[in-house]
Amino acid sequence: MLSQFHLPLLTRELIEQSNRRRTYVFRVIYAVALFGLTGWTIWSEVGEMWASGNRAILTMGIGRTVLDSVVGLQFAGIYLFLPALVCGSITSEKERETLGLLIVTRLGPWTILFEKLLARLVPMSGYLLLSLPLLAVARTLGGVSNMDIVWAAIVLCVTMFLVASFSLMWSVLARTTASALVLTYVTGAIFMLLGNWVVITAIEGFASLLTLNFTPTVYSSGPYPYTRELFMLQNSPQSTFLLGSFAFNGTVLFKVGRMTGAAPAGYLLLPSLLAAGSCLGIARWQFWRRAFPPAGSFIPKLLRWFDDFFHRINQNRLTRGIVLVRDKNTLPLFKPVAWRETVKKSLGTTRYLVRLLVLLELPLLPLVSMVLFDLIEGRQLILPRPAGVIYPVWFFAVLFVSVHATGAIANERSHQTLDVLLSTPLTSREIVSQKLAGVWKLCFVLAIPFATAILYELMTTAEASRPIMPMGTNPWTGQVYTQPVFRKLPHLFWSIASFLIYLPLMAWLGLWLSLRLASRLRALVTQILLTVAICALPLLFVSSLRGVMTIGSMVVVVISPLAALMQIELHSVPFDETTRTVTLAVNMVLWAGVAGWLRFQCYRHFAELAGRLDPVASSRVASAVEKPALEFEAVGEMG
Amino acid sequence: MLAIDVQDLWVRYGKFAAVKGISLAIPRGEVFGFIGPNGAGKSSTIKVLATLQRKFEGTARLGGVDIRQSPDRVREKMGYVPDSFGVYEDLTVREFLHFFAAAYRLPYSRRQAVVDDVLQLTDLAHKIDAQVDSLSRGMKQRLSLARVLLHDPEVLLLDEPASGLDPRARIEMRELLKALKEMGKTILISSHILHELAQLCTQIGILEAGKLVAQGSVADIYRRLSILRIVHVQVGGGPTDLADRLRGFAGVSQVDEQADRFAIRFEEGSLELEDLHDFIHGQGARIRMFQAEVMDMETAFMKLTEGITA
């Protein structure tokens, strides 16, 4: 039917999607997660009271909580899944060298872009439509107006359109799907997390110059960044220039819109729509220029650009081109794979690692300086908090390690060099251990920004009094904040332990996925989704476990690395010192065990997964061949 | 001793058998050509010998070493070049060869000399500091051959080495393989460019749908298939019934009169070319051209195979 409307590309894409088994598998998983988590939210709201028999009254008005839960999950779905869906739309054509064939047809760039965009929006819309019955349940339970539901639907659609346009832009700009995906997540996260903060800080600074009196009001009903936007909007709704900060944060848009009412909220959609339009405009503008990008990945090019930049600024009267670390043009001695990973790869080369270090340290220093400045001035610390400094470092560290580790074997496969490497006398164990040499070097460099952040925390915070989040409630548990007792030595210990366990965990997980999955993109997407799942899902499950030190909150801190980090940094659940120590210790042992298991799997099954005959493995194969009854199954292996 | 000894080799991918009971016995110093259409099982067989096929049935020995028992020792004895060449584009030629010299555990003191030698042999010495991705496809192929020569292996396994090369690069490759043959290397080479194998190989095996349908020297295969050889002759003067006289000459099977020449066909071994030349000359004809056509491998291939893929 679609072909009758002359949408051949959309038709083809939808047929391809419908022929893939994973389309249906993802849909089922998405539906199960959405319905399961919403059901859990409802149960945790009313379960206890329900058992007591006082049912009718207690369920009244909880529709609002259900609506928040459904919309929050759908936002998570949009931010997590949609980039993975859209990023390959143009880059996959480039990788298969079929974009040229599309270009020589009568389809213009706008047509190609819109049909590709629509082809990705259709399945995502299907995911959003899954929440219709849940919205009906929310409406039935009360506390939700029709306008709330309409507003939720509008904001979700607008956010979906924005994220899809943003991802499509990177798909046009990047050469490979993997780089498009990484760029989408990184730049999207920067816009989402820092956009609000930068705009608000600038406005505050401007206001203070004009001696206007802005007293921040801290709300306590959810993740912190939007509280001050609420304040600003409520006090100056005409300040439409502020709205730019909402464009990339749909959750804020939804909450603010609901609180301010429909009429002013309508204006809030403008920045998102403008941002989406700009993304599509950039995609169209760069469509021809980036249709056939030259070979070579983005990161080396970026690093070479930085190379030139630093070289230029180094040529001055003061430094006179002094070079502190000079890369030696060495040849491999006894560990060739490790040599290539550490000397020839972008993220392994000392010079480039120093550049990376500078890139990570540069944003840290002004933040930390502001903290120090606040302390000297005797002002209350709100933003940036010392504890907040380490989260961006974690984000980038996990991303860099994941990108590097998932490429370890997958890149050899895609460049068709794996067979050559496997046919050398290097043992499987040597290949595995040398392949991660670059990742360990990267971790070593990442230790410096981590150390900076941790040391500043220790320096700027007095023992037993930590002015972080001085009032309000915990966004995850609903617990009212008290002044947490801050002990420097345990904090230092757990910070170092988390660094030494979580980053190697990411490295071994990346290598394992790189071995198991055919393409780097799949390995990277799977790694990101798994990381988000193990970090966030336990938190979501326990979001409604209100109360002090429940079993649920302890389980969450034990399971989720993110919860453990929040516990280390913010003391987010008000445990006593012993409980905190025990839960963190169990968490660390658990994930150290998982890292060890993944390491064992990589060493044990490398030959099997990479497709190489090893003496140990061959004996098992020989025994399989001896059993004629299992002839086909025993020797079967997809080539 | 045999350089390669394969007995009743089966390779399966799930329920699909890519190689069905192949047996090969290749003596040292031979150049064995594997011919077959795409999907015939050539690469699967070579992968078994290169220790890159984990699951197979039957026995396979390379240089007298059982592949299943000691794959690590087999890797020391052979060099494998895949059809994709398998070169690291981000290295220079020097770095690339030193990388594999270290992987093959060559003593560091010997590496520079060995690298220089293999570059000399493959005519890449002038490209030693060039980036690999700047090399032409033919040069990359020669570089991958230089790589497998670093540890001086007994056996070379070359999977479609001439695929995608231009005529000049193909000729250079052929000459290089001839030089390796003279050095006493045993070479197993797969290709679908048939006449090249005919010129280079001492033995060929024709593979179809996972089965070896013919094996032996090129002349053996022609003889077995009764393939006619062709000589093109252009004459000036001579008798008007020269064609009829040629048809009556012992050993000649067929004579076609073309616009400017005769195409004379005869069975391999039934007639010496010199005798034919003398006969024509003896009829009073002045010979302007006497050209024997290159062995017709395509005909042999078409006769032996039915276009079935495994």
Short mmCIF file of C-alpha atoms in Angstrom, two decimals, chain A residues 329-340 344-345 412 415-427 430 435 607-615 617-622 625 631-639, chain B residues 12-17 47-48 50-58 67-72 75-76 78 80-92 94-96 98-100 102-106 108 111-112 131 147:
data_model
loop_
_atom_site.label_atom_id
_atom_site.label_comp_id
_atom_site.label_asym_id
_atom_site.label_seq_id
_atom_site.Cartn_x
_atom_site.Cartn_y
_atom_site.Cartn_z
CA ASN A 329 58.97 5.00 16.43
CA THR A 330 59.47 1.55 17.90
CA LEU A 331 59.07 -1.88 16.40
CA PRO A 332 57.50 -4.81 18.23
CA LEU A 333 59.83 -6.94 20.33
CA PHE A 334 58.06 -9.94 21.82
CA LYS A 335 54.42 -8.95 22.20
CA PRO A 336 53.31 -7.80 18.76
CA VAL A 337 49.58 -7.60 19.45
CA ALA A 338 50.14 -5.56 22.63
CA TRP A 339 52.57 -3.35 20.69
CA ARG A 340 49.94 -2.61 18.04
CA LYS A 344 49.47 2.20 16.85
CA LYS A 345 45.87 2.52 18.07
CA GLU A 412 39.97 -7.77 13.41
CA HIS A 415 39.00 -5.91 8.61
CA GLN A 416 39.45 -9.61 7.78
CA THR A 417 42.74 -9.86 9.66
CA LEU A 418 41.57 -12.25 12.38
CA ASP A 419 42.31 -15.42 10.39
CA VAL A 420 45.82 -14.21 9.66
CA LEU A 421 46.44 -13.51 13.33
CA LEU A 422 44.98 -16.86 14.36
CA SER A 423 47.21 -18.76 11.93
CA THR A 424 50.37 -17.49 13.65
CA PRO A 425 52.00 -19.48 16.46
CA LEU A 426 50.74 -17.00 19.09
CA THR A 427 48.70 -18.93 21.64
CA GLU A 430 48.70 -14.57 24.45
CA LYS A 435 44.55 -7.54 23.01
CA ALA A 607 39.68 -20.44 20.29
CA GLU A 608 36.13 -21.75 20.09
CA LEU A 609 34.56 -18.33 19.57
CA ALA A 610 37.25 -16.97 17.27
CA GLY A 611 37.23 -20.14 15.14
CA ARG A 612 40.64 -21.60 15.81
CA LEU A 613 41.84 -25.13 16.45
CA ASP A 614 43.56 -25.47 19.80
CA PRO A 615 44.99 -28.69 21.20
CA ALA A 617 39.56 -27.95 22.13
CA SER A 618 40.49 -30.45 19.47
CA SER A 619 40.46 -33.33 21.92
CA ARG A 620 36.83 -32.50 22.70
CA VAL A 621 36.04 -32.33 19.01
CA ALA A 622 37.72 -35.69 18.47
CA VAL A 625 33.43 -37.19 16.17
CA GLU A 631 27.29 -36.95 13.62
CA PHE A 632 25.58 -33.84 12.35
CA GLU A 633 25.01 -32.03 15.60
CA ALA A 634 28.43 -32.84 17.01
CA VAL A 635 30.43 -31.38 14.20
CA GLY A 636 28.02 -28.66 13.22
CA GLU A 637 29.28 -25.10 13.29
CA MET A 638 28.13 -22.14 11.32
CA GLY A 639 30.99 -20.88 9.22
CA ARG B 12 30.12 -29.61 7.95
CA TYR B 13 28.32 -26.40 8.84
CA GLY B 14 25.27 -27.57 10.72
CA LYS B 15 23.56 -30.11 8.52
CA PHE B 16 25.26 -28.85 5.42
CA ALA B 17 28.41 -30.63 4.27
CA LYS B 47 41.09 -23.56 6.45
CA VAL B 48 41.39 -27.05 7.88
CA ALA B 50 45.55 -23.60 8.27
CA THR B 51 44.20 -24.77 11.69
CA LEU B 52 41.25 -22.39 11.35
CA GLN B 53 38.53 -25.00 11.14
CA ARG B 54 37.75 -26.34 14.57
CA LYS B 55 35.44 -29.13 13.60
CA PHE B 56 36.11 -31.63 10.87
CA GLU B 57 36.17 -35.36 10.34
CA GLY B 58 38.91 -37.45 8.82
CA ILE B 67 46.65 -30.98 12.57
CA ARG B 68 44.20 -32.03 15.24
CA GLN B 69 46.86 -33.19 17.68
CA SER B 70 49.41 -30.37 17.30
CA PRO B 71 47.91 -27.31 15.63
CA ASP B 72 50.58 -25.13 17.23
CA ARG B 75 51.35 -23.15 12.45
CA GLU B 76 55.15 -23.11 12.57
CA MET B 78 52.85 -23.32 7.15
CA TYR B 80 48.41 -18.94 5.12
CA VAL B 81 47.23 -16.16 2.83
CA PRO B 82 43.44 -15.66 2.82
CA ASP B 83 41.63 -14.28 -0.20
CA SER B 84 41.24 -10.95 1.61
CA PHE B 85 45.06 -10.76 2.13
CA GLY B 86 44.62 -9.83 5.82
CA VAL B 87 46.86 -6.80 6.08
CA TYR B 88 46.84 -4.14 8.80
CA GLU B 89 46.20 -0.88 6.99
CA ASP B 90 47.31 1.30 9.88
CA LEU B 91 50.92 0.04 9.83
CA THR B 92 53.83 0.72 7.54
CA ARG B 94 58.24 -2.35 7.90
CA GLU B 95 55.99 -2.39 10.98
CA PHE B 96 53.69 -4.94 9.41
CA HIS B 98 58.15 -6.83 12.08
CA PHE B 99 54.76 -7.43 13.70
CA PHE B 100 54.53 -10.87 12.13
CA ALA B 102 57.56 -11.14 16.35
CA ALA B 103 54.37 -13.22 16.09
CA TYR B 104 56.39 -16.02 14.46
CA ARG B 105 58.97 -15.61 17.26
CA LEU B 106 61.92 -14.85 15.02
CA TYR B 108 65.18 -10.08 17.19
CA ARG B 111 64.49 -9.88 11.97
CA GLN B 112 65.87 -6.95 10.01
CA GLN B 131 51.75 2.95 4.76
CA ARG B 147 54.56 -12.07 5.47
#
